[in-house]
Tab-separated table of C-alpha atoms and ligand atoms in Angstrom:
chain	number	residue	atom	x	y	z
A	1	MET	CA	-14.363	6.232	6.801
A	2	THR	CA	-14.493	6.124	3.011
A	3	LEU	CA	-10.786	5.673	2.312
A	4	MET	CA	-9.265	2.432	3.536
A	5	MET	CA	-5.524	2.222	3.270
A	6	THR	CA	-4.147	-1.059	4.625
A	7	ILE	CA	-1.349	-3.430	3.782
A	8	SER	CA	-3.773	-5.429	1.659
A	9	GLY	CA	-4.554	-2.426	-0.540
A	10	VAL	CA	-6.318	0.881	-0.886
A	11	ARG	CA	-10.052	1.209	-1.358
A	12	GLY	CA	-12.160	4.358	-1.733
A	13	LEU	CA	-15.398	5.829	-3.017
A	14	ILE	CA	-15.638	7.246	-6.521
A	15	GLY	CA	-16.469	10.960	-6.441
A	16	GLN	CA	-15.111	11.208	-2.913
A	17	THR	CA	-11.889	9.521	-1.892
A	18	MET	CA	-10.796	7.364	-4.856
A	19	THR	CA	-9.547	10.293	-6.944
A	20	PRO	CA	-7.172	10.561	-9.901
A	21	THR	CA	-4.740	12.414	-7.627
A	22	LEU	CA	-4.686	9.528	-5.172
A	23	ALA	CA	-4.230	6.971	-7.968
A	24	ALA	CA	-1.429	8.967	-9.627
A	25	GLU	CA	0.389	9.403	-6.320
A	26	LEU	CA	0.056	5.705	-5.480
A	27	GLY	CA	1.490	5.022	-8.953
A	28	LEU	CA	4.381	7.358	-8.158
A	29	ALA	CA	4.898	5.682	-4.782
A	30	PHE	CA	4.908	2.151	-6.237
A	31	GLY	CA	7.048	3.215	-9.209
A	32	SER	CA	9.558	4.988	-6.929
A	33	HIS	CA	9.652	1.919	-4.678
A	34	LEU	CA	10.460	-0.344	-7.653
A	35	GLY	CA	12.827	2.148	-9.304
A	36	SER	CA	12.501	0.582	-12.774
A	37	GLY	CA	11.130	-2.438	-14.618
A	38	THR	CA	7.734	-3.322	-16.031
A	39	VAL	CA	4.503	-3.053	-14.071
A	40	VAL	CA	1.535	-5.091	-15.321
A	41	ILE	CA	-1.875	-3.490	-14.712
A	42	GLY	CA	-5.330	-5.048	-14.956
A	43	ARG	CA	-8.728	-3.827	-13.842
A	44	ASP	CA	-12.167	-5.219	-13.219
A	45	SER	CA	-15.156	-4.040	-15.230
A	46	ARG	CA	-16.248	-1.056	-13.083
A	47	PRO	CA	-16.974	2.130	-15.059
A	48	SER	CA	-14.407	3.935	-12.859
A	49	GLY	CA	-11.659	1.491	-13.901
A	50	PRO	CA	-10.179	3.535	-16.773
A	51	MET	CA	-10.036	6.696	-14.632
A	52	VAL	CA	-8.093	4.918	-11.887
A	53	ALA	CA	-5.913	2.916	-14.288
A	54	GLU	CA	-4.856	5.891	-16.424
A	55	ALA	CA	-3.970	8.036	-13.410
A	56	LEU	CA	-2.028	5.207	-11.792
A	57	THR	CA	-0.236	4.495	-15.081
A	58	SER	CA	0.750	8.146	-15.329
A	59	GLY	CA	2.408	7.981	-11.900
A	60	LEU	CA	4.271	4.779	-12.764
A	61	LEU	CA	5.562	6.174	-16.072
A	62	ALA	CA	6.691	9.388	-14.361
A	63	ALA	CA	8.675	7.304	-11.854
A	64	GLY	CA	10.482	5.504	-14.698
A	65	CYS	CA	8.578	2.202	-14.804
A	66	ASP	CA	7.272	0.724	-18.043
A	67	VAL	CA	3.606	-0.266	-17.951
A	68	VAL	CA	1.761	-3.103	-19.689
A	69	ASP	CA	-1.986	-2.489	-19.630
A	70	LEU	CA	-4.027	-5.704	-19.745
A	71	GLY	CA	-7.378	-3.896	-19.829
A	72	VAL	CA	-10.384	-5.595	-18.180
A	73	VAL	CA	-9.184	-8.925	-16.772
A	74	SER	CA	-9.694	-11.019	-13.650
A	75	THR	CA	-7.538	-10.521	-10.555
A	76	PRO	CA	-5.842	-13.949	-10.843
A	77	SER	CA	-5.093	-13.199	-14.514
A	78	VAL	CA	-2.973	-10.223	-13.461
A	79	GLY	CA	-0.971	-12.606	-11.264
A	80	VAL	CA	-0.475	-14.963	-14.209
A	81	MET	CA	0.631	-12.113	-16.519
A	82	VAL	CA	3.092	-10.562	-14.043
A	83	LYS	CA	4.971	-13.862	-14.128
A	84	GLU	CA	4.508	-14.359	-17.880
A	85	LEU	CA	5.907	-10.891	-18.687
A	86	ARG	CA	8.576	-11.105	-15.963
A	87	GLY	CA	7.219	-7.910	-14.474
A	88	ALA	CA	8.837	-6.056	-11.592
A	89	GLY	CA	5.358	-5.885	-10.109
A	90	GLY	CA	1.660	-5.783	-10.817
A	91	VAL	CA	-1.360	-3.697	-9.930
A	92	VAL	CA	-4.977	-4.855	-9.775
A	93	ILE	CA	-7.673	-2.197	-9.879
A	94	THR	CA	-10.757	-3.687	-8.289
A	95	ALA	CA	-13.078	-3.414	-5.315
A	96	SER	CA	-13.904	-7.130	-5.588
A	97	HIS	CA	-17.500	-7.802	-4.486
A	98	ASN	CA	-18.165	-4.284	-3.148
A	99	PRO	CA	-20.827	-2.089	-4.779
A	100	ILE	CA	-20.103	-0.116	-7.945
A	101	ILE	CA	-19.353	3.129	-6.065
A	102	TRP	CA	-16.138	1.616	-4.684
A	103	ASN	CA	-12.853	0.997	-6.431
A	104	GLY	CA	-9.503	-0.161	-5.128
A	105	ILE	CA	-5.811	-0.622	-5.878
A	106	LYS	CA	-3.791	-3.713	-4.939
A	107	PHE	CA	-0.089	-4.237	-5.596
A	108	LEU	CA	1.519	-7.541	-6.593
A	109	THR	CA	5.112	-8.785	-6.340
A	110	PRO	CA	7.001	-10.338	-9.302
A	111	ASP	CA	5.654	-13.745	-8.176
A	112	GLY	CA	2.163	-12.380	-8.664
A	113	PHE	CA	1.678	-12.394	-4.916
A	114	ALA	CA	0.472	-9.766	-2.429
A	115	PRO	CA	3.533	-7.938	-1.023
A	116	PRO	CA	4.559	-9.020	2.506
A	117	PRO	CA	3.404	-6.586	5.240
A	118	ASP	CA	6.736	-4.721	5.600
A	119	GLU	CA	6.980	-4.110	1.857
A	120	ALA	CA	3.324	-3.026	1.619
A	121	GLU	CA	3.938	-0.628	4.505
A	122	ALA	CA	7.059	0.764	2.784
A	123	ILE	CA	5.024	1.569	-0.357
A	124	LEU	CA	2.278	3.289	1.647
A	125	ASN	CA	4.870	5.248	3.652
A	126	ARG	CA	6.335	6.552	0.414
A	127	TYR	CA	2.861	7.747	-0.536
A	128	ARG	CA	2.269	9.378	2.868
A	129	SER	CA	5.634	11.147	2.956
A	130	ARG	CA	5.519	12.094	-0.765
A	131	ASP	CA	8.857	10.328	-1.196
A	132	PHE	CA	8.624	10.190	-5.006
A	133	THR	CA	11.373	9.907	-7.590
A	134	LEU	CA	10.489	11.740	-10.803
A	135	VAL	CA	12.771	10.634	-13.632
A	136	ASP	CA	14.113	12.867	-16.394
A	137	VAL	CA	12.755	12.747	-19.934
A	138	GLU	CA	15.188	10.096	-21.152
A	139	ARG	CA	13.959	7.646	-18.540
A	140	ILE	CA	10.186	8.211	-18.707
A	141	GLY	CA	8.445	4.823	-18.877
A	142	ARG	CA	6.891	3.274	-21.962
A	143	LEU	CA	3.255	2.169	-22.198
A	144	ASP	CA	2.177	-1.010	-23.995
A	145	ARG	CA	-1.005	-3.037	-24.141
A	146	ASP	CA	-1.306	-6.811	-24.091
A	147	GLU	CA	-4.479	-8.521	-25.321
A	148	ARG	CA	-3.403	-12.114	-24.726
A	149	THR	CA	-4.314	-12.428	-21.049
A	150	ASN	CA	-7.342	-14.724	-21.290
A	151	ASP	CA	-5.605	-17.029	-23.795
A	152	ILE	CA	-2.538	-17.364	-21.592
A	153	HIS	CA	-4.416	-17.836	-18.326
A	154	VAL	CA	-6.820	-20.389	-19.839
A	155	ALA	CA	-3.887	-22.283	-21.392
A	156	ARG	CA	-2.274	-22.605	-17.925
A	157	VAL	CA	-5.515	-23.975	-16.475
A	158	LEU	CA	-5.919	-26.480	-19.339
A	159	GLU	CA	-2.369	-27.768	-18.721
A	160	ALA	CA	-3.300	-28.498	-15.091
A	161	ILE	CA	-6.426	-30.609	-15.702
A	162	ASP	CA	-7.564	-33.596	-17.758
A	163	VAL	CA	-9.158	-31.814	-20.722
A	164	GLU	CA	-10.061	-35.003	-22.610
A	165	ALA	CA	-11.875	-36.530	-19.636
A	166	ILE	CA	-13.907	-33.354	-19.163
A	167	ARG	CA	-14.698	-32.932	-22.866
A	168	LYS	CA	-16.078	-36.473	-23.020
A	169	ARG	CA	-18.785	-35.568	-20.537
A	170	ALA	CA	-20.018	-32.519	-22.546
A	171	PHE	CA	-21.265	-30.858	-19.344
A	172	LYS	CA	-24.062	-28.345	-19.494
A	173	VAL	CA	-22.873	-25.383	-17.407
A	174	VAL	CA	-24.540	-22.112	-16.411
A	175	LEU	CA	-21.980	-19.368	-15.719
A	176	ASP	CA	-22.998	-16.173	-13.882
A	177	SER	CA	-20.244	-13.577	-14.288
A	178	VAL	CA	-22.243	-10.744	-12.627
A	179	ASN	CA	-21.116	-8.481	-15.538
A	180	GLY	CA	-17.662	-8.577	-13.992
A	181	ALA	CA	-14.156	-9.145	-15.315
A	182	GLY	CA	-14.139	-12.950	-15.429
A	183	GLY	CA	-16.801	-13.504	-18.086
A	184	SER	CA	-14.773	-13.691	-21.283
A	185	GLY	CA	-11.980	-15.809	-19.794
A	186	GLY	CA	-14.482	-18.032	-17.992
A	187	HIS	CA	-16.494	-18.593	-21.152
A	188	LEU	CA	-13.341	-19.317	-23.163
A	189	LEU	CA	-12.258	-21.927	-20.595
A	190	LEU	CA	-15.638	-23.686	-20.579
A	191	ASP	CA	-15.722	-23.703	-24.405
A	192	LYS	CA	-12.288	-25.327	-24.507
A	193	LEU	CA	-13.577	-27.934	-22.046
A	194	GLY	CA	-16.340	-28.853	-24.475
A	195	CYS	CA	-19.118	-27.570	-22.214
A	196	ASN	CA	-22.502	-26.410	-23.398
A	197	VAL	CA	-22.368	-22.940	-21.807
A	198	ILE	CA	-25.359	-20.869	-20.785
A	199	HIS	CA	-23.742	-17.559	-19.847
A	200	ILE	CA	-25.756	-15.092	-17.786
A	201	ASN	CA	-24.656	-11.578	-16.792
A	202	ALA	CA	-21.839	-11.963	-19.290
A	203	GLU	CA	-21.252	-8.335	-20.348
A	204	PRO	CA	-18.150	-6.913	-18.618
A	205	ASN	CA	-19.766	-3.501	-18.147
A	206	GLY	CA	-19.492	-3.272	-14.369
A	207	ARG	CA	-23.255	-2.777	-14.018
A	208	PHE	CA	-23.580	-5.644	-11.562
A	209	ALA	CA	-26.724	-7.586	-12.361
A	210	HIS	CA	-27.257	-8.520	-8.721
A	211	THR	CA	-25.542	-7.750	-5.425
A	212	PRO	CA	-22.119	-9.017	-6.429
A	213	GLU	CA	-21.033	-11.114	-3.453
A	214	PRO	CA	-21.529	-14.746	-4.591
A	215	THR	CA	-23.654	-15.773	-1.600
A	216	ALA	CA	-26.995	-17.638	-1.534
A	217	GLU	CA	-29.237	-14.565	-1.294
A	218	ASN	CA	-27.691	-13.081	-4.469
A	219	LEU	CA	-27.705	-16.139	-6.714
A	220	GLY	CA	-31.400	-16.933	-7.100
A	221	GLY	CA	-31.146	-16.198	-10.838
A	222	LEU	CA	-28.336	-18.702	-11.259
A	223	CYS	CA	-30.248	-21.404	-9.322
A	224	ASP	CA	-33.317	-20.830	-11.516
A	225	ALA	CA	-31.230	-20.984	-14.701
A	226	VAL	CA	-29.590	-24.269	-13.654
A	227	ARG	CA	-33.039	-25.789	-13.032
A	228	SER	CA	-34.698	-24.436	-16.173
A	229	HIS	CA	-31.827	-25.584	-18.415
A	230	SER	CA	-31.403	-28.907	-16.535
A	231	ALA	CA	-27.712	-28.061	-16.273
A	232	ASP	CA	-25.087	-30.244	-14.607
A	233	ILE	CA	-23.675	-27.348	-12.585
A	234	GLY	CA	-23.851	-23.575	-12.091
A	235	PHE	CA	-20.822	-21.398	-11.395
A	236	ALA	CA	-20.867	-17.842	-10.015
A	237	GLN	CA	-17.848	-15.558	-10.139
A	238	ASP	CA	-17.465	-12.363	-8.134
A	239	PRO	CA	-16.683	-9.154	-10.100
A	240	ASP	CA	-12.908	-9.706	-10.175
A	241	ALA	CA	-13.288	-13.492	-10.566
A	242	ASP	CA	-11.102	-14.614	-7.701
A	243	ARG	CA	-14.023	-16.216	-5.855
A	244	LEU	CA	-16.237	-19.038	-7.128
A	245	ALA	CA	-19.573	-20.295	-5.805
A	246	ILE	CA	-21.347	-23.415	-7.027
A	247	VAL	CA	-24.957	-24.434	-7.664
A	248	ASP	CA	-25.576	-28.169	-8.013
A	249	ASN	CA	-27.586	-29.977	-10.707
A	250	GLN	CA	-30.742	-29.661	-8.590
A	251	GLY	CA	-30.396	-25.868	-8.523
A	252	ARG	CA	-29.211	-25.875	-4.883
A	253	TYR	CA	-26.699	-23.214	-3.865
A	254	ILE	CA	-24.259	-25.467	-2.016
A	255	GLY	CA	-22.296	-22.726	-0.251
A	256	GLU	CA	-18.851	-21.349	-0.927
A	257	GLU	CA	-17.199	-23.700	1.595
A	258	TYR	CA	-17.853	-26.524	-0.869
A	259	THR	CA	-15.792	-24.874	-3.613
A	260	LEU	CA	-12.583	-25.612	-1.737
A	261	ALA	CA	-13.891	-28.982	-0.507
A	262	LEU	CA	-14.701	-30.191	-4.037
A	263	ALA	CA	-11.468	-28.857	-5.536
A	264	ALA	CA	-9.462	-30.464	-2.720
A	265	LYS	CA	-11.304	-33.787	-3.088
A	266	PHE	CA	-10.213	-33.900	-6.719
A	267	VAL	CA	-6.630	-32.812	-6.065
A	268	PHE	CA	-6.203	-35.273	-3.167
A	269	ALA	CA	-7.385	-38.114	-5.428
A	270	ARG	CA	-5.240	-37.280	-8.448
A	271	THR	CA	-2.131	-35.574	-7.027
A	272	PRO	CA	-2.113	-36.008	-3.227
A	273	GLY	CA	-0.117	-33.480	-1.195
A	274	ASN	CA	-0.444	-30.943	1.573
A	275	ALA	CA	-3.072	-28.226	1.676
A	276	ALA	CA	-3.511	-24.812	3.291
A	277	ALA	CA	-6.672	-23.117	4.508
A	278	ASN	CA	-7.368	-20.262	6.885
A	279	LEU	CA	-8.540	-20.814	10.444
A	280	SER	CA	-12.147	-19.844	9.643
A	281	THR	CA	-12.490	-22.435	6.866
A	282	SER	CA	-14.601	-25.583	7.256
A	283	ARG	CA	-13.281	-28.856	8.620
A	284	MET	CA	-14.456	-30.622	5.445
A	285	ILE	CA	-10.956	-30.312	3.978
A	286	ASP	CA	-9.478	-32.176	6.974
A	287	ASP	CA	-12.045	-34.961	6.564
A	288	LEU	CA	-11.307	-35.219	2.846
A	289	ALA	CA	-7.569	-35.327	3.554
A	290	LYS	CA	-8.146	-38.238	5.984
A	291	LEU	CA	-10.448	-40.060	3.563
A	292	ALA	CA	-7.820	-39.724	0.821
A	293	GLY	CA	-5.389	-41.698	3.030
A	294	GLY	CA	-1.650	-41.128	3.078
A	295	ASP	CA	-0.388	-38.351	5.243
A	296	ILE	CA	-1.786	-35.118	3.950
A	297	ASN	CA	-1.247	-32.123	6.235
A	298	VAL	CA	-3.749	-29.290	6.209
A	299	HIS	CA	-1.894	-26.142	7.283
A	300	ARG	CA	-4.140	-23.613	9.017
A	301	THR	CA	-3.235	-19.955	8.514
A	302	PRO	CA	-4.384	-16.558	9.762
A	303	VAL	CA	-7.303	-15.128	7.810
A	304	GLY	CA	-6.288	-13.206	4.660
A	305	GLU	CA	-5.437	-14.371	1.156
A	306	ALA	CA	-1.734	-13.500	1.477
A	307	ASN	CA	-1.391	-15.784	4.522
A	308	VAL	CA	-2.888	-18.753	2.694
A	309	ALA	CA	-0.793	-18.030	-0.405
A	310	ARG	CA	2.393	-17.870	1.678
A	311	ALA	CA	1.565	-21.205	3.343
A	312	VAL	CA	0.928	-22.806	-0.056
A	313	ARG	CA	4.342	-21.637	-1.219
A	314	ASP	CA	6.292	-22.346	1.985
A	315	HIS	CA	4.831	-25.803	2.649
A	316	GLY	CA	4.782	-26.881	-0.999
A	317	CYS	CA	1.019	-27.410	-0.885
A	318	VAL	CA	-0.858	-28.793	-3.887
A	319	ILE	CA	-3.916	-26.709	-3.045
A	320	GLY	CA	-4.955	-23.878	-0.790
A	321	GLY	CA	-7.998	-21.774	-0.242
A	322	GLU	CA	-10.563	-20.062	1.853
A	323	GLY	CA	-14.135	-20.824	2.764
A	324	ASN	CA	-15.319	-17.897	0.639
A	325	GLY	CA	-14.810	-19.822	-2.615
A	326	GLY	CA	-11.189	-18.751	-3.155
A	327	ILE	CA	-9.034	-21.554	-4.595
A	328	ILE	CA	-5.255	-21.269	-4.896
A	329	ASP	CA	-3.501	-23.757	-7.173
A	330	PRO	CA	0.246	-23.054	-7.199
A	331	ARG	CA	0.579	-24.458	-10.731
A	332	ILE	CA	-1.387	-21.426	-11.942
A	333	GLY	CA	-0.380	-18.836	-9.373
A	334	LEU	CA	-0.621	-17.756	-5.766
A	335	VAL	CA	-3.805	-15.742	-6.264
A	336	ARG	CA	-7.320	-17.091	-5.628
A	337	ASP	CA	-8.625	-18.123	-9.045
A	338	SER	CA	-12.171	-18.945	-10.170
A	339	PHE	CA	-10.867	-20.345	-13.476
A	340	ILE	CA	-8.822	-23.157	-11.953
A	341	GLY	CA	-11.661	-23.632	-9.455
A	342	MET	CA	-14.054	-24.412	-12.330
A	343	GLY	CA	-11.472	-26.653	-13.985
A	344	LEU	CA	-10.809	-28.731	-10.857
A	345	VAL	CA	-14.493	-29.174	-10.003
A	346	LEU	CA	-15.383	-30.217	-13.578
A	347	ASN	CA	-12.464	-32.645	-13.515
A	348	LEU	CA	-13.819	-34.116	-10.263
A	349	LEU	CA	-17.186	-34.635	-11.944
A	350	ALA	CA	-15.543	-36.140	-15.016
A	351	ASP	CA	-13.700	-38.671	-12.829
A	352	ASP	CA	-16.916	-39.582	-10.996
A	353	SER	CA	-19.861	-40.923	-12.932
A	354	ARG	CA	-22.390	-39.448	-10.482
A	355	GLN	CA	-24.213	-36.128	-10.496
A	356	LEU	CA	-22.784	-33.244	-8.465
A	357	SER	CA	-25.582	-33.428	-5.875
A	358	GLU	CA	-24.605	-37.021	-5.027
A	359	VAL	CA	-20.910	-36.131	-4.753
A	360	VAL	CA	-21.778	-33.223	-2.443
A	361	ASP	CA	-24.078	-35.310	-0.262
A	362	GLU	CA	-21.305	-37.814	0.362
A	363	ILE	CA	-18.942	-35.200	1.866
A	364	PRO	CA	-19.294	-34.997	5.680
A	365	ARG	CA	-21.751	-32.146	6.239
A	366	TYR	CA	-21.473	-29.443	8.881
A	367	VAL	CA	-23.355	-26.402	10.060
A	368	MET	CA	-21.309	-23.250	10.448
A	369	ILE	CA	-22.524	-20.339	12.559
A	370	LYS	CA	-20.888	-16.915	12.258
A	371	THR	CA	-21.571	-14.330	14.946
A	372	LYS	CA	-20.315	-10.779	15.613
A	373	HIS	CA	-20.046	-9.163	19.041
A	374	GLU	CA	-19.460	-5.479	19.687
A	375	ILE	CA	-16.699	-5.228	22.212
A	376	ASP	CA	-13.951	-2.667	22.755
A	377	ARG	CA	-10.316	-3.404	22.085
A	378	ASP	CA	-9.085	-4.042	25.669
A	379	ARG	CA	-12.047	-6.308	26.420
A	380	ILE	CA	-11.152	-8.346	23.313
A	381	ASP	CA	-7.673	-8.895	24.729
A	382	THR	CA	-9.148	-9.950	28.070
A	383	LEU	CA	-11.505	-12.310	26.241
A	384	LEU	CA	-8.658	-13.869	24.252
A	385	LYS	CA	-6.732	-14.472	27.484
A	386	LYS	CA	-9.749	-16.314	28.911
A	387	VAL	CA	-10.567	-18.496	25.885
A	388	PRO	CA	-7.894	-21.150	26.644
A	389	GLN	CA	-9.911	-21.957	29.830
A	390	ILE	CA	-12.497	-23.735	27.668
A	391	LYS	CA	-9.936	-25.850	25.823
A	392	GLY	CA	-10.547	-29.118	27.706
A	393	ASN	CA	-9.516	-31.988	25.392
A	394	GLY	CA	-9.381	-29.632	22.393
A	395	VAL	CA	-6.455	-28.539	20.222
A	396	LEU	CA	-5.668	-24.815	20.367
A	397	ASN	CA	-4.270	-22.667	17.550
A	398	ASP	CA	-3.508	-19.000	18.337
A	399	ALA	CA	-2.062	-17.898	14.995
A	400	ASP	CA	-4.957	-15.441	14.500
A	401	GLY	CA	-7.217	-14.941	17.499
A	402	ILE	CA	-7.865	-18.413	18.928
A	403	ARG	CA	-9.321	-21.532	17.358
A	404	ILE	CA	-10.052	-24.630	19.386
A	405	ASP	CA	-10.834	-27.949	17.699
A	406	TRP	CA	-12.723	-30.650	19.585
A	407	PRO	CA	-13.995	-33.930	18.183
A	408	GLU	CA	-17.535	-32.463	18.079
A	409	GLY	CA	-16.573	-29.270	16.250
A	410	TRP	CA	-14.495	-26.109	16.458
A	411	VAL	CA	-14.784	-22.476	17.404
A	412	HIS	CA	-12.688	-19.542	16.167
A	413	VAL	CA	-12.632	-16.180	17.967
A	414	ARG	CA	-10.924	-13.286	16.274
A	415	PRO	CA	-10.907	-9.522	16.638
A	416	SER	CA	-11.753	-7.462	13.560
A	417	ASN	CA	-8.811	-5.362	12.316
A	418	THR	CA	-11.002	-2.418	11.454
A	419	GLU	CA	-13.951	-2.361	13.895
A	420	PRO	CA	-14.437	-2.902	17.654
A	421	ILE	CA	-15.894	-6.331	16.966
A	422	ALA	CA	-15.054	-9.914	17.887
A	423	ARG	CA	-16.078	-12.548	15.380
A	424	VAL	CA	-16.978	-15.943	16.766
A	425	ILE	CA	-17.376	-18.741	14.236
A	426	ALA	CA	-18.271	-22.310	15.110
A	427	GLU	CA	-18.795	-25.449	13.052
A	428	ALA	CA	-20.315	-28.750	14.125
A	429	ALA	CA	-22.401	-31.597	12.744
A	430	ASN	CA	-25.631	-29.816	13.695
A	431	ALA	CA	-26.861	-26.332	14.560
A	432	ALA	CA	-27.495	-27.059	18.250
A	433	THR	CA	-23.891	-28.144	18.818
A	434	ALA	CA	-22.520	-25.217	16.793
A	435	ASP	CA	-24.634	-22.852	18.908
A	436	GLU	CA	-23.336	-24.451	22.054
A	437	LEU	CA	-19.728	-23.986	20.842
A	438	VAL	CA	-20.378	-20.279	20.231
A	439	ARG	CA	-21.836	-20.035	23.755
A	440	ARG	CA	-18.711	-21.582	25.284
A	441	VAL	CA	-16.958	-18.395	24.123
A	442	THR	CA	-19.685	-15.801	24.600
A	443	ASP	CA	-20.251	-17.026	28.184
A	444	LEU	CA	-16.750	-15.681	28.888
A	445	LEU	CA	-17.788	-12.155	27.871
B	501	LIG	MG1	-12.929	-10.798	-5.402
């Protein structure tokens, strides 16, 4: 299956399924759905980006929408610019951390937010039924470009953090942008924060310098650079710069779960309030909320960025995120954003005289185990019916599969939406306990 068309977007292979015809018709579908107004388009740095963007733009113009082309920018920057330009909608052209052969199309609402499922479905149905409105010549849309995206996005981030406190520390930072879309904005932000920046894989040419997912096995180069430059911190962005991974001052990859933990630790200290995280995200954020005192609620949501973003908005959270290094700060937007992630973590370090490794070591540490089990659809349903049997003194949440929290740890079982697979994730203070929590579920199989 090389074309994936779901409510979170469309993704296909270049030379096979992600064709100019598809992009133009999705542009027509989105444009016909909106009827009029301005659509703001940005793309990541893949070489296929212009092909997809121009075809999509053509469809939007033909349906009577105006288009503002932002060029190569990060995914969260498109969210910022949709609001800035009071757009009727936005489009991000990216396949995130997937290899260069993929590209994808994601729609955004005027709030710079993924459309709710019924609206996303309505747009795709228009595409499937060729329900397009082609306007006459007087109403053909107008195409403009806007070059200000990085300046505007960075300015929003600077307004949200203590720039003076960070500048005083003159941090030495290694930034790995994997030749993706976040390099120029990321560098601009770190310059404004008075950092001494060592920028690796900085060219936004889409020729990813390493496997682009910002996980431990792909960031050896960043760890080495942090050590050889004796840097205070290393940051890794994914190709569309919505995810952020961190390497500490000792050159240790600390894991993407810590991105949200560190950002939340800072936000809870400076501007306490509620938080949102998905059900597969570490318990560290709950511990940090307790340590911060007061009554901070951590709202747990189904997996998926849009679910976290909706919870942030609906519960007035001060921070939200996912364990994959995606930070949502509603002051900037409701899209996961590596720029504000860097800002919040540097502000945490500026407020704390210690090195990052010491700050990390003080946060309650867990081991998370993620397993996958091949199982057909009806057996998954049977499994989910049985899971409550193991609840005991635990707390059960069935918003997305089932998660049970016990004092010693938690387990989350959830069916994959696309494959006949059940994912079982457990977290505990040590590997033996986490294993045992996974077995509580797999014994039911
Ligand atoms: Mg991404």
